[in-house]
């Protein structure tokens, strides 16, 4: 058989007017994602008091967010201007690879951050001995390694599938769940492998996060009321991000055998809305980060004075 050279993307919507609206909307959103997350990275790097595991991981989450928003969104924005949207076979495989590296890395980092909060809130006296910058580096590097290994294992059984003809992808990027169905073979086994690989990874980390939140909430019940209020507001933030990120992933990957038309709309939540939520929720509401940003601004303005 001869392998298809390119895939046709149907995009988010076929309506012309809607595409112009999306073009403007996603353009603004993408710029906001990049600037918001860069601001967080810059603030954490430049402020020595923020060189703690929690903020180091937060700024690494921002790095992942920028990548997560970049592997498909700029192409989608560019495609809004074109009637006929295509992507080469290699580009398609690259998108699948990058999606799983970044999403897998982000899941692992969210679990690492929840672990850090669990130790800080539930074992405050042992925090300094359990968590330190060295261990934090290990957790960050570990998240990337797991993301890459997960993605490689996923791609290993995808690139060699026979893609011989059907090449219409009803989405704005190459999502594995859609692409796998285009193979000219019985896709039952690849789909089960995908379910085991991606579905299990998403579900496991989601459950780990839920358990850590429950344990934290139960622990703070016995603490002072300010402790409860603080933990509640942190947890509400975490849970919002986690639900918006994992909800769509689990919905799309845990039921891979049937494709729902809402799948591509749900993907927007994981790849566009989560990356913008992180700067808003985790950081801009956070006192320490806000005061660090003020200091940064002050330093910048002073350096501009004659
Ligand atoms: C990301 O994590 C690594 C390892 O802990 C750390 O050295 C680096 O400074 C972090 N990146 C940012 C932007 O904070």
PDB file of C-alpha atoms and ligand atoms in Angstrom:
ATOM      1  CA  UNK A   1       0.000   0.000   0.000  1.00  0.00           C
ATOM      2  CA  UNK A   2       1.125   3.579  -0.357  1.00  0.00           C
ATOM      3  CA  UNK A   3       1.034   5.666   2.752  1.00  0.00           C
ATOM      4  CA  UNK A   4      -1.010   8.880   2.812  1.00  0.00           C
ATOM      5  CA  UNK A   5       1.152  11.983   2.442  1.00  0.00           C
ATOM      6  CA  UNK A   6      -1.081  14.333   4.363  1.00  0.00           C
ATOM      7  CA  UNK A   7      -4.169  14.536   6.500  1.00  0.00           C
ATOM      8  CA  UNK A   8      -7.082  16.904   5.961  1.00  0.00           C
ATOM      9  CA  UNK A   9      -8.192  18.740   9.094  1.00  0.00           C
ATOM     10  CA  UNK A  10     -11.830  19.774   9.307  1.00  0.00           C
ATOM     11  CA  UNK A  11     -11.076  22.375  11.959  1.00  0.00           C
ATOM     12  CA  UNK A  12     -13.189  23.582  14.821  1.00  0.00           C
ATOM     13  CA  UNK A  13     -16.103  24.772  12.721  1.00  0.00           C
ATOM     14  CA  UNK A  14     -17.050  24.978   9.068  1.00  0.00           C
ATOM     15  CA  UNK A  15     -18.926  28.267   9.417  1.00  0.00           C
ATOM     16  CA  UNK A  16     -17.047  31.181   7.831  1.00  0.00           C
ATOM     17  CA  UNK A  17     -18.293  33.799  10.293  1.00  0.00           C
ATOM     18  CA  UNK A  18     -17.520  31.617  13.289  1.00  0.00           C
ATOM     19  CA  UNK A  19     -13.998  31.062  11.974  1.00  0.00           C
ATOM     20  CA  UNK A  20     -13.335  34.803  11.817  1.00  0.00           C
ATOM     21  CA  UNK A  21     -14.584  35.130  15.377  1.00  0.00           C
ATOM     22  CA  UNK A  22     -12.363  32.222  16.483  1.00  0.00           C
ATOM     23  CA  UNK A  23      -9.410  33.755  14.658  1.00  0.00           C
ATOM     24  CA  UNK A  24      -9.590  36.906  16.788  1.00  0.00           C
ATOM     25  CA  UNK A  25     -10.608  35.110  19.977  1.00  0.00           C
ATOM     26  CA  UNK A  26      -7.873  32.463  19.925  1.00  0.00           C
ATOM     27  CA  UNK A  27      -5.273  34.946  18.781  1.00  0.00           C
ATOM     28  CA  UNK A  28      -5.886  37.085  21.881  1.00  0.00           C
ATOM     29  CA  UNK A  29      -6.068  34.037  24.098  1.00  0.00           C
ATOM     30  CA  UNK A  30      -2.806  32.637  22.749  1.00  0.00           C
ATOM     31  CA  UNK A  31      -0.961  35.921  23.286  1.00  0.00           C
ATOM     32  CA  UNK A  32      -2.394  36.111  26.815  1.00  0.00           C
ATOM     33  CA  UNK A  33      -1.231  32.548  27.536  1.00  0.00           C
ATOM     34  CA  UNK A  34       2.314  33.248  26.390  1.00  0.00           C
ATOM     35  CA  UNK A  35       2.615  36.614  28.154  1.00  0.00           C
ATOM     36  CA  UNK A  36       0.915  35.460  31.368  1.00  0.00           C
ATOM     37  CA  UNK A  37       3.101  32.405  31.715  1.00  0.00           C
ATOM     38  CA  UNK A  38       6.295  34.252  30.768  1.00  0.00           C
ATOM     39  CA  UNK A  39       5.480  36.794  33.483  1.00  0.00           C
ATOM     40  CA  UNK A  40       5.237  33.996  36.045  1.00  0.00           C
ATOM     41  CA  UNK A  41       8.532  32.446  34.908  1.00  0.00           C
ATOM     42  CA  UNK A  42      10.283  35.826  35.002  1.00  0.00           C
ATOM     43  CA  UNK A  43       8.873  36.667  38.442  1.00  0.00           C
ATOM     44  CA  UNK A  44       9.908  33.361  39.989  1.00  0.00           C
ATOM     45  CA  UNK A  45      13.386  33.497  38.472  1.00  0.00           C
ATOM     46  CA  UNK A  46      14.051  37.075  39.556  1.00  0.00           C
ATOM     47  CA  UNK A  47      12.718  36.820  43.115  1.00  0.00           C
ATOM     48  CA  UNK A  48      14.970  34.813  45.491  1.00  0.00           C
ATOM     49  CA  UNK A  49      12.186  34.420  48.109  1.00  0.00           C
ATOM     50  CA  UNK A  50      10.233  32.424  45.536  1.00  0.00           C
ATOM     51  CA  UNK A  51      13.028  29.903  45.038  1.00  0.00           C
ATOM     52  CA  UNK A  52      11.080  27.243  46.932  1.00  0.00           C
ATOM     53  CA  UNK A  53       9.835  23.892  45.595  1.00  0.00           C
ATOM     54  CA  UNK A  54       6.251  25.142  45.265  1.00  0.00           C
ATOM     55  CA  UNK A  55       7.124  28.129  43.082  1.00  0.00           C
ATOM     56  CA  UNK A  56       9.841  26.353  41.122  1.00  0.00           C
ATOM     57  CA  UNK A  57       7.265  23.734  40.160  1.00  0.00           C
ATOM     58  CA  UNK A  58       4.697  26.423  39.436  1.00  0.00           C
ATOM     59  CA  UNK A  59       7.016  28.175  37.005  1.00  0.00           C
ATOM     60  CA  UNK A  60       7.855  24.850  35.411  1.00  0.00           C
ATOM     61  CA  UNK A  61       4.123  24.305  35.005  1.00  0.00           C
ATOM     62  CA  UNK A  62       4.067  27.624  33.165  1.00  0.00           C
ATOM     63  CA  UNK A  63       6.765  26.385  30.808  1.00  0.00           C
ATOM     64  CA  UNK A  64       4.673  23.284  30.100  1.00  0.00           C
ATOM     65  CA  UNK A  65       1.581  25.453  29.636  1.00  0.00           C
ATOM     66  CA  UNK A  66       3.273  27.529  26.960  1.00  0.00           C
ATOM     67  CA  UNK A  67       4.311  24.353  25.132  1.00  0.00           C
ATOM     68  CA  UNK A  68       0.866  22.819  25.565  1.00  0.00           C
ATOM     69  CA  UNK A  69      -0.687  25.910  24.007  1.00  0.00           C
ATOM     70  CA  UNK A  70       1.863  25.984  21.201  1.00  0.00           C
ATOM     71  CA  UNK A  71       1.940  22.509  19.636  1.00  0.00           C
ATOM     72  CA  UNK A  72      -1.440  22.986  17.907  1.00  0.00           C
ATOM     73  CA  UNK A  73      -3.017  26.382  18.587  1.00  0.00           C
ATOM     74  CA  UNK A  74      -0.912  28.638  16.288  1.00  0.00           C
ATOM     75  CA  UNK A  75      -1.520  26.204  13.423  1.00  0.00           C
ATOM     76  CA  UNK A  76      -5.225  26.241  14.211  1.00  0.00           C
ATOM     77  CA  UNK A  77      -5.236  30.064  14.178  1.00  0.00           C
ATOM     78  CA  UNK A  78      -3.350  30.052  10.876  1.00  0.00           C
ATOM     79  CA  UNK A  79      -5.811  27.504   9.474  1.00  0.00           C
ATOM     80  CA  UNK A  80      -8.827  29.704  10.218  1.00  0.00           C
ATOM     81  CA  UNK A  81      -7.670  31.770   7.245  1.00  0.00           C
ATOM     82  CA  UNK A  82      -7.643  28.795   4.902  1.00  0.00           C
ATOM     83  CA  UNK A  83     -10.551  26.908   3.414  1.00  0.00           C
ATOM     84  CA  UNK A  84      -8.553  23.722   2.856  1.00  0.00           C
ATOM     85  CA  UNK A  85      -6.645  22.741   5.983  1.00  0.00           C
ATOM     86  CA  UNK A  86      -4.013  20.037   5.754  1.00  0.00           C
ATOM     87  CA  UNK A  87      -1.114  18.655   7.742  1.00  0.00           C
ATOM     88  CA  UNK A  88       1.672  16.392   6.510  1.00  0.00           C
ATOM     89  CA  UNK A  89       1.953  12.837   7.800  1.00  0.00           C
ATOM     90  CA  UNK A  90       5.119  13.729   9.710  1.00  0.00           C
ATOM     91  CA  UNK A  91       3.537  16.896  11.109  1.00  0.00           C
ATOM     92  CA  UNK A  92       0.589  14.853  12.271  1.00  0.00           C
ATOM     93  CA  UNK A  93       2.804  12.332  14.074  1.00  0.00           C
ATOM     94  CA  UNK A  94       4.799  15.206  15.585  1.00  0.00           C
ATOM     95  CA  UNK A  95       1.588  16.739  16.966  1.00  0.00           C
ATOM     96  CA  UNK A  96       0.580  13.433  18.531  1.00  0.00           C
ATOM     97  CA  UNK A  97       4.053  13.025  20.030  1.00  0.00           C
ATOM     98  CA  UNK A  98       4.202  16.559  21.439  1.00  0.00           C
ATOM     99  CA  UNK A  99       0.649  16.460  22.788  1.00  0.00           C
ATOM    100  CA  UNK A 100       1.442  13.361  24.811  1.00  0.00           C
ATOM    101  CA  UNK A 101       4.803  14.663  26.053  1.00  0.00           C
ATOM    102  CA  UNK A 102       3.342  17.949  27.277  1.00  0.00           C
ATOM    103  CA  UNK A 103       0.031  16.599  28.572  1.00  0.00           C
ATOM    104  CA  UNK A 104       1.770  13.657  30.263  1.00  0.00           C
ATOM    105  CA  UNK A 105       4.377  15.982  31.756  1.00  0.00           C
ATOM    106  CA  UNK A 106       1.697  18.369  32.965  1.00  0.00           C
ATOM    107  CA  UNK A 107      -0.259  15.554  34.637  1.00  0.00           C
ATOM    108  CA  UNK A 108       2.846  14.322  36.440  1.00  0.00           C
ATOM    109  CA  UNK A 109       3.822  17.835  37.504  1.00  0.00           C
ATOM    110  CA  UNK A 110       0.322  18.486  38.878  1.00  0.00           C
ATOM    111  CA  UNK A 111       0.641  15.287  40.916  1.00  0.00           C
ATOM    112  CA  UNK A 112       4.084  16.403  42.144  1.00  0.00           C
ATOM    113  CA  UNK A 113       2.646  19.804  43.121  1.00  0.00           C
ATOM    114  CA  UNK A 114      -0.210  18.147  45.012  1.00  0.00           C
ATOM    115  CA  UNK A 115       2.335  15.960  46.824  1.00  0.00           C
ATOM    116  CA  UNK A 116       4.289  19.095  47.763  1.00  0.00           C
ATOM    117  CA  UNK A 117       1.110  20.720  49.155  1.00  0.00           C
ATOM    118  CA  UNK A 118       0.232  17.507  50.982  1.00  0.00           C
ATOM    119  CA  UNK A 119       3.600  17.456  52.752  1.00  0.00           C
ATOM    120  CA  UNK A 120       3.453  21.196  53.504  1.00  0.00           C
ATOM    121  CA  UNK A 121      -0.046  21.066  54.995  1.00  0.00           C
ATOM    122  CA  UNK A 122      -0.190  17.605  56.538  1.00  0.00           C
ATOM    123  CA  UNK A 123       3.412  17.195  57.702  1.00  0.00           C
ATOM    124  CA  UNK A 124       4.552  20.806  58.256  1.00  0.00           C
ATOM    125  CA  UNK A 125       7.233  19.850  60.798  1.00  0.00           C
ATOM    126  CA  UNK A 126       8.898  17.443  58.390  1.00  0.00           C
ATOM    127  CA  UNK A 127       8.508  19.599  55.281  1.00  0.00           C
ATOM    128  CA  UNK A 128      12.110  20.812  55.253  1.00  0.00           C
ATOM    129  CA  UNK A 129      13.487  17.283  55.489  1.00  0.00           C
ATOM    130  CA  UNK A 130      11.066  15.721  52.978  1.00  0.00           C
ATOM    131  CA  UNK A 131      11.035  18.428  50.305  1.00  0.00           C
ATOM    132  CA  UNK A 132      14.093  20.349  49.204  1.00  0.00           C
ATOM    133  CA  UNK A 133      15.278  21.905  45.977  1.00  0.00           C
ATOM    134  CA  UNK A 134      17.151  18.763  45.017  1.00  0.00           C
ATOM    135  CA  UNK A 135      14.076  16.586  45.371  1.00  0.00           C
ATOM    136  CA  UNK A 136      12.060  19.235  43.559  1.00  0.00           C
ATOM    137  CA  UNK A 137      14.460  19.065  40.603  1.00  0.00           C
ATOM    138  CA  UNK A 138      14.022  15.301  40.652  1.00  0.00           C
ATOM    139  CA  UNK A 139      10.237  15.660  40.491  1.00  0.00           C
ATOM    140  CA  UNK A 140      10.402  18.178  37.635  1.00  0.00           C
ATOM    141  CA  UNK A 141      12.865  16.107  35.603  1.00  0.00           C
ATOM    142  CA  UNK A 142      10.876  12.977  36.423  1.00  0.00           C
ATOM    143  CA  UNK A 143       7.700  14.565  35.029  1.00  0.00           C
ATOM    144  CA  UNK A 144       9.425  15.292  31.722  1.00  0.00           C
ATOM    145  CA  UNK A 145      10.953  11.814  31.530  1.00  0.00           C
ATOM    146  CA  UNK A 146       7.622  10.124  32.202  1.00  0.00           C
ATOM    147  CA  UNK A 147       5.950  12.404  29.632  1.00  0.00           C
ATOM    148  CA  UNK A 148       8.503  11.490  26.959  1.00  0.00           C
ATOM    149  CA  UNK A 149       8.427   7.778  27.741  1.00  0.00           C
ATOM    150  CA  UNK A 150       4.642   7.718  27.753  1.00  0.00           C
ATOM    151  CA  UNK A 151       4.569   9.514  24.400  1.00  0.00           C
ATOM    152  CA  UNK A 152       7.183   7.244  22.811  1.00  0.00           C
ATOM    153  CA  UNK A 153       5.323   4.141  23.933  1.00  0.00           C
ATOM    154  CA  UNK A 154       2.156   5.612  22.457  1.00  0.00           C
ATOM    155  CA  UNK A 155       3.742   6.537  19.154  1.00  0.00           C
ATOM    156  CA  UNK A 156       5.564   3.220  18.803  1.00  0.00           C
ATOM    157  CA  UNK A 157       2.393   1.392  17.806  1.00  0.00           C
ATOM    158  CA  UNK A 158       0.905   4.326  15.873  1.00  0.00           C
ATOM    159  CA  UNK A 159       3.513   5.271  13.241  1.00  0.00           C
ATOM    160  CA  UNK A 160       3.633   1.749  11.871  1.00  0.00           C
ATOM    161  CA  UNK A 161      -0.104   1.405  11.346  1.00  0.00           C
ATOM    162  CA  UNK A 162      -1.035   1.246   7.648  1.00  0.00           C
ATOM    163  CA  UNK A 163      -2.518   4.621   6.727  1.00  0.00           C
ATOM    164  CA  UNK A 164      -3.535   3.838   3.167  1.00  0.00           C
ATOM    165  CA  UNK A 165      -6.317   6.189   2.174  1.00  0.00           C
ATOM    166  CA  UNK A 166      -8.857   7.727   4.517  1.00  0.00           C
ATOM    167  CA  UNK A 167      -7.256  10.924   5.743  1.00  0.00           C
ATOM    168  CA  UNK A 168      -9.966  13.232   7.045  1.00  0.00           C
ATOM    169  CA  UNK A 169      -9.445  14.227  10.671  1.00  0.00           C
ATOM    170  CA  UNK A 170     -12.523  15.831  12.189  1.00  0.00           C
ATOM    171  CA  UNK A 171     -10.617  18.127  14.518  1.00  0.00           C
ATOM    172  CA  UNK A 172      -8.254  21.092  14.438  1.00  0.00           C
ATOM    173  CA  UNK A 173      -5.185  18.976  15.221  1.00  0.00           C
ATOM    174  CA  UNK A 174      -4.093  15.377  14.943  1.00  0.00           C
ATOM    175  CA  UNK A 175      -5.528  13.691  17.970  1.00  0.00           C
ATOM    176  CA  UNK A 176      -4.547  10.072  18.434  1.00  0.00           C
ATOM    177  CA  UNK A 177      -8.108   8.898  19.110  1.00  0.00           C
ATOM    178  CA  UNK A 178      -9.220  10.195  15.701  1.00  0.00           C
ATOM    179  CA  UNK A 179      -6.107   9.346  13.670  1.00  0.00           C
ATOM    180  CA  UNK A 180      -5.902   5.759  14.908  1.00  0.00           C
ATOM    181  CA  UNK A 181      -9.335   5.042  13.392  1.00  0.00           C
ATOM    182  CA  UNK A 182      -8.064   5.996   9.923  1.00  0.00           C
ATOM    183  CA  UNK A 183      -5.684   3.031   9.756  1.00  0.00           C
ATOM    184  CA  UNK A 184      -6.637   0.432   7.133  1.00  0.00           C
ATOM    185  CA  UNK A 185      -6.709  -2.430   9.583  1.00  0.00           C
ATOM    186  CA  UNK A 186      -8.680  -3.666  12.521  1.00  0.00           C
ATOM    187  CA  UNK A 187      -7.916  -0.956  15.066  1.00  0.00           C
ATOM    188  CA  UNK A 188      -9.278  -2.836  18.061  1.00  0.00           C
ATOM    189  CA  UNK A 189      -5.871  -3.777  19.478  1.00  0.00           C
ATOM    190  CA  UNK A 190      -4.258  -0.336  18.982  1.00  0.00           C
ATOM    191  CA  UNK A 191      -7.279   1.242  20.621  1.00  0.00           C
ATOM    192  CA  UNK A 192      -7.047  -1.051  23.620  1.00  0.00           C
ATOM    193  CA  UNK A 193      -3.325  -0.227  23.905  1.00  0.00           C
ATOM    194  CA  UNK A 194      -4.162   3.467  23.731  1.00  0.00           C
ATOM    195  CA  UNK A 195      -6.801   3.034  26.412  1.00  0.00           C
ATOM    196  CA  UNK A 196      -4.301   1.243  28.642  1.00  0.00           C
ATOM    197  CA  UNK A 197      -1.554   3.778  27.992  1.00  0.00           C
ATOM    198  CA  UNK A 198      -3.245   7.182  27.956  1.00  0.00           C
ATOM    199  CA  UNK A 199      -6.497   6.372  29.710  1.00  0.00           C
ATOM    200  CA  UNK A 200      -4.816   4.612  32.590  1.00  0.00           C
ATOM    201  CA  UNK A 201      -2.220   7.352  32.981  1.00  0.00           C
ATOM    202  CA  UNK A 202      -4.870  10.084  33.063  1.00  0.00           C
ATOM    203  CA  UNK A 203      -7.145   8.160  35.379  1.00  0.00           C
ATOM    204  CA  UNK A 204      -4.350   7.191  37.798  1.00  0.00           C
ATOM    205  CA  UNK A 205      -3.000  10.703  38.168  1.00  0.00           C
ATOM    206  CA  UNK A 206      -6.527  12.087  38.485  1.00  0.00           C
ATOM    207  CA  UNK A 207      -7.293   9.649  41.307  1.00  0.00           C
ATOM    208  CA  UNK A 208      -3.959  10.440  43.022  1.00  0.00           C
ATOM    209  CA  UNK A 209      -4.841  14.133  42.896  1.00  0.00           C
ATOM    210  CA  UNK A 210      -8.338  13.560  44.258  1.00  0.00           C
ATOM    211  CA  UNK A 211      -6.991  11.415  47.109  1.00  0.00           C
ATOM    212  CA  UNK A 212      -4.383  14.033  48.012  1.00  0.00           C
ATOM    213  CA  UNK A 213      -7.048  16.764  48.092  1.00  0.00           C
ATOM    214  CA  UNK A 214      -9.339  14.695  50.293  1.00  0.00           C
ATOM    215  CA  UNK A 215      -6.487  13.902  52.687  1.00  0.00           C
ATOM    216  CA  UNK A 216      -5.529  17.577  52.870  1.00  0.00           C
ATOM    217  CA  UNK A 217      -9.121  18.663  53.493  1.00  0.00           C
ATOM    218  CA  UNK A 218      -9.611  16.073  56.217  1.00  0.00           C
ATOM    219  CA  UNK A 219      -6.324  17.110  57.853  1.00  0.00           C
ATOM    220  CA  UNK A 220      -7.091  20.848  57.948  1.00  0.00           C
ATOM    221  CA  UNK A 221     -10.452  20.153  59.605  1.00  0.00           C
ATOM    222  CA  UNK A 222      -8.537  19.848  62.867  1.00  0.00           C
ATOM    223  CA  UNK A 223      -6.498  22.986  62.368  1.00  0.00           C
ATOM    224  CA  UNK A 224      -7.184  26.660  63.022  1.00  0.00           C
ATOM    225  CA  UNK A 225      -9.895  28.387  60.981  1.00  0.00           C
ATOM    226  CA  UNK A 226      -7.350  30.509  59.098  1.00  0.00           C
ATOM    227  CA  UNK A 227      -5.546  27.303  58.153  1.00  0.00           C
ATOM    228  CA  UNK A 228      -8.797  25.878  56.816  1.00  0.00           C
ATOM    229  CA  UNK A 229      -9.594  29.030  54.832  1.00  0.00           C
ATOM    230  CA  UNK A 230      -6.131  29.114  53.308  1.00  0.00           C
ATOM    231  CA  UNK A 231      -6.103  25.435  52.404  1.00  0.00           C
ATOM    232  CA  UNK A 232      -9.636  25.705  50.983  1.00  0.00           C
ATOM    233  CA  UNK A 233      -8.733  28.557  48.663  1.00  0.00           C
ATOM    234  CA  UNK A 234      -5.576  26.760  47.487  1.00  0.00           C
ATOM    235  CA  UNK A 235      -7.507  23.572  46.929  1.00  0.00           C
ATOM    236  CA  UNK A 236     -10.378  25.251  45.088  1.00  0.00           C
ATOM    237  CA  UNK A 237      -7.814  26.644  42.667  1.00  0.00           C
ATOM    238  CA  UNK A 238      -6.109  23.285  42.201  1.00  0.00           C
ATOM    239  CA  UNK A 239      -9.376  21.419  41.769  1.00  0.00           C
ATOM    240  CA  UNK A 240     -10.651  23.880  39.134  1.00  0.00           C
ATOM    241  CA  UNK A 241      -7.542  23.486  37.003  1.00  0.00           C
ATOM    242  CA  UNK A 242      -7.415  19.748  37.471  1.00  0.00           C
ATOM    243  CA  UNK A 243     -11.074  19.267  36.539  1.00  0.00           C
ATOM    244  CA  UNK A 244     -10.799  21.421  33.425  1.00  0.00           C
ATOM    245  CA  UNK A 245      -7.639  19.644  32.342  1.00  0.00           C
ATOM    246  CA  UNK A 246      -8.443  16.046  33.228  1.00  0.00           C
ATOM    247  CA  UNK A 247     -12.179  16.074  32.559  1.00  0.00           C
ATOM    248  CA  UNK A 248     -11.788  16.361  28.755  1.00  0.00           C
ATOM    249  CA  UNK A 249      -8.720  14.063  28.648  1.00  0.00           C
ATOM    250  CA  UNK A 250     -10.514  11.305  30.481  1.00  0.00           C
ATOM    251  CA  UNK A 251     -13.707  11.784  28.518  1.00  0.00           C
ATOM    252  CA  UNK A 252     -11.866  11.574  25.192  1.00  0.00           C
ATOM    253  CA  UNK A 253      -9.412   8.814  26.038  1.00  0.00           C
ATOM    254  CA  UNK A 254     -11.402   6.601  28.359  1.00  0.00           C
ATOM    255  CA  UNK A 255     -14.156   6.100  25.756  1.00  0.00           C
ATOM    256  CA  UNK A 256     -11.993   5.833  22.641  1.00  0.00           C
ATOM    257  CA  UNK A 257     -14.204   3.373  20.814  1.00  0.00           C
ATOM    258  CA  UNK A 258     -16.858   5.913  20.015  1.00  0.00           C
ATOM    259  CA  UNK A 259     -16.046   9.355  18.730  1.00  0.00           C
ATOM    260  CA  UNK A 260     -18.287  12.114  19.930  1.00  0.00           C
ATOM    261  CA  UNK A 261     -18.602  15.357  17.997  1.00  0.00           C
ATOM    262  CA  UNK A 262     -17.961  17.247  21.226  1.00  0.00           C
ATOM    263  CA  UNK A 263     -14.485  15.720  21.522  1.00  0.00           C
ATOM    264  CA  UNK A 264     -12.780  18.493  19.583  1.00  0.00           C
ATOM    265  CA  UNK A 265     -14.553  21.170  21.586  1.00  0.00           C
ATOM    266  CA  UNK A 266     -13.465  19.469  24.790  1.00  0.00           C
ATOM    267  CA  UNK A 267      -9.846  19.383  23.577  1.00  0.00           C
ATOM    268  CA  UNK A 268      -9.900  23.174  23.547  1.00  0.00           C
ATOM    269  CA  UNK A 269     -10.291  23.069  27.321  1.00  0.00           C
ATOM    270  CA  UNK A 270      -7.115  21.050  27.818  1.00  0.00           C
ATOM    271  CA  UNK A 271      -4.977  22.871  25.297  1.00  0.00           C
ATOM    272  CA  UNK A 272      -6.156  26.478  25.553  1.00  0.00           C
ATOM    273  CA  UNK A 273      -8.217  27.142  28.661  1.00  0.00           C
ATOM    274  CA  UNK A 274      -6.034  25.279  31.170  1.00  0.00           C
ATOM    275  CA  UNK A 275      -2.833  27.099  30.149  1.00  0.00           C
ATOM    276  CA  UNK A 276      -4.502  30.487  30.658  1.00  0.00           C
ATOM    277  CA  UNK A 277      -6.151  29.394  33.903  1.00  0.00           C
ATOM    278  CA  UNK A 278      -2.884  28.484  35.579  1.00  0.00           C
ATOM    279  CA  UNK A 279      -1.487  32.040  35.560  1.00  0.00           C
ATOM    280  CA  UNK A 280      -4.824  33.445  36.705  1.00  0.00           C
ATOM    281  CA  UNK A 281      -5.662  30.939  39.388  1.00  0.00           C
ATOM    282  CA  UNK A 282      -2.358  29.776  40.781  1.00  0.00           C
ATOM    283  CA  UNK A 283      -0.523  33.016  40.725  1.00  0.00           C
ATOM    284  CA  UNK A 284      -2.303  36.295  40.242  1.00  0.00           C
ATOM    285  CA  UNK A 285      -4.428  35.583  43.323  1.00  0.00           C
ATOM    286  CA  UNK A 286      -1.383  34.661  45.338  1.00  0.00           C
ATOM    287  CA  UNK A 287      -0.049  37.368  47.706  1.00  0.00           C
ATOM    288  CA  UNK A 288       3.610  36.374  47.588  1.00  0.00           C
ATOM    289  CA  UNK A 289       3.695  36.311  43.816  1.00  0.00           C
ATOM    290  CA  UNK A 290       1.847  39.606  43.542  1.00  0.00           C
ATOM    291  CA  UNK A 291       4.317  41.369  45.840  1.00  0.00           C
ATOM    292  CA  UNK A 292       7.204  39.840  43.881  1.00  0.00           C
ATOM    293  CA  UNK A 293       5.670  41.246  40.694  1.00  0.00           C
ATOM    294  CA  UNK A 294       5.428  44.703  42.299  1.00  0.00           C
ATOM    295  CA  UNK A 295       9.097  44.518  43.245  1.00  0.00           C
ATOM    296  CA  UNK A 296       9.962  43.476  39.703  1.00  0.00           C
ATOM    297  CA  UNK A 297       7.997  46.399  38.306  1.00  0.00           C
ATOM    298  CA  UNK A 298       9.702  48.794  40.739  1.00  0.00           C
ATOM    299  CA  UNK A 299      13.118  47.530  39.728  1.00  0.00           C
ATOM    300  CA  UNK A 300      12.247  47.852  36.050  1.00  0.00           C
ATOM    301  CA  UNK A 301      10.954  51.421  36.435  1.00  0.00           C
ATOM    302  CA  UNK A 302      13.979  52.480  38.479  1.00  0.00           C
ATOM    303  CA  UNK A 303      16.336  51.149  35.846  1.00  0.00           C
ATOM    304  CA  UNK A 304      14.526  53.313  33.264  1.00  0.00           C
ATOM    305  CA  UNK A 305      14.968  56.553  35.235  1.00  0.00           C
ATOM    306  CA  UNK A 306      17.804  58.776  34.026  1.00  0.00           C
TER     307      UNK A 306
HETATM  308  C1  LIG B   1      12.237  24.306  36.596  1.00  0.00           C
HETATM  309  O1  LIG B   1      12.732  23.303  37.416  1.00  0.00           O
HETATM  310  C2  LIG B   1      14.134  23.186  37.434  1.00  0.00           C
HETATM  311  C3  LIG B   1      14.475  21.991  38.279  1.00  0.00           C
HETATM  312  O2  LIG B   1      13.947  22.086  39.558  1.00  0.00           O
HETATM  313  C4  LIG B   1      14.743  24.472  37.982  1.00  0.00           C
HETATM  314  O3  LIG B   1      16.146  24.381  38.004  1.00  0.00           O
HETATM  315  C5  LIG B   1      14.310  25.614  37.089  1.00  0.00           C
HETATM  316  O4  LIG B   1      14.765  26.833  37.621  1.00  0.00           O
HETATM  317  C6  LIG B   1      12.802  25.646  36.989  1.00  0.00           C
HETATM  318  N1  LIG B   1      12.437  26.630  35.987  1.00  0.00           N
HETATM  319  C7  LIG B   1      11.941  27.807  36.294  1.00  0.00           C
HETATM  320  C8  LIG B   1      11.617  28.715  35.178  1.00  0.00           C
HETATM  321  O5  LIG B   1      11.724  28.126  37.433  1.00  0.00           O
END
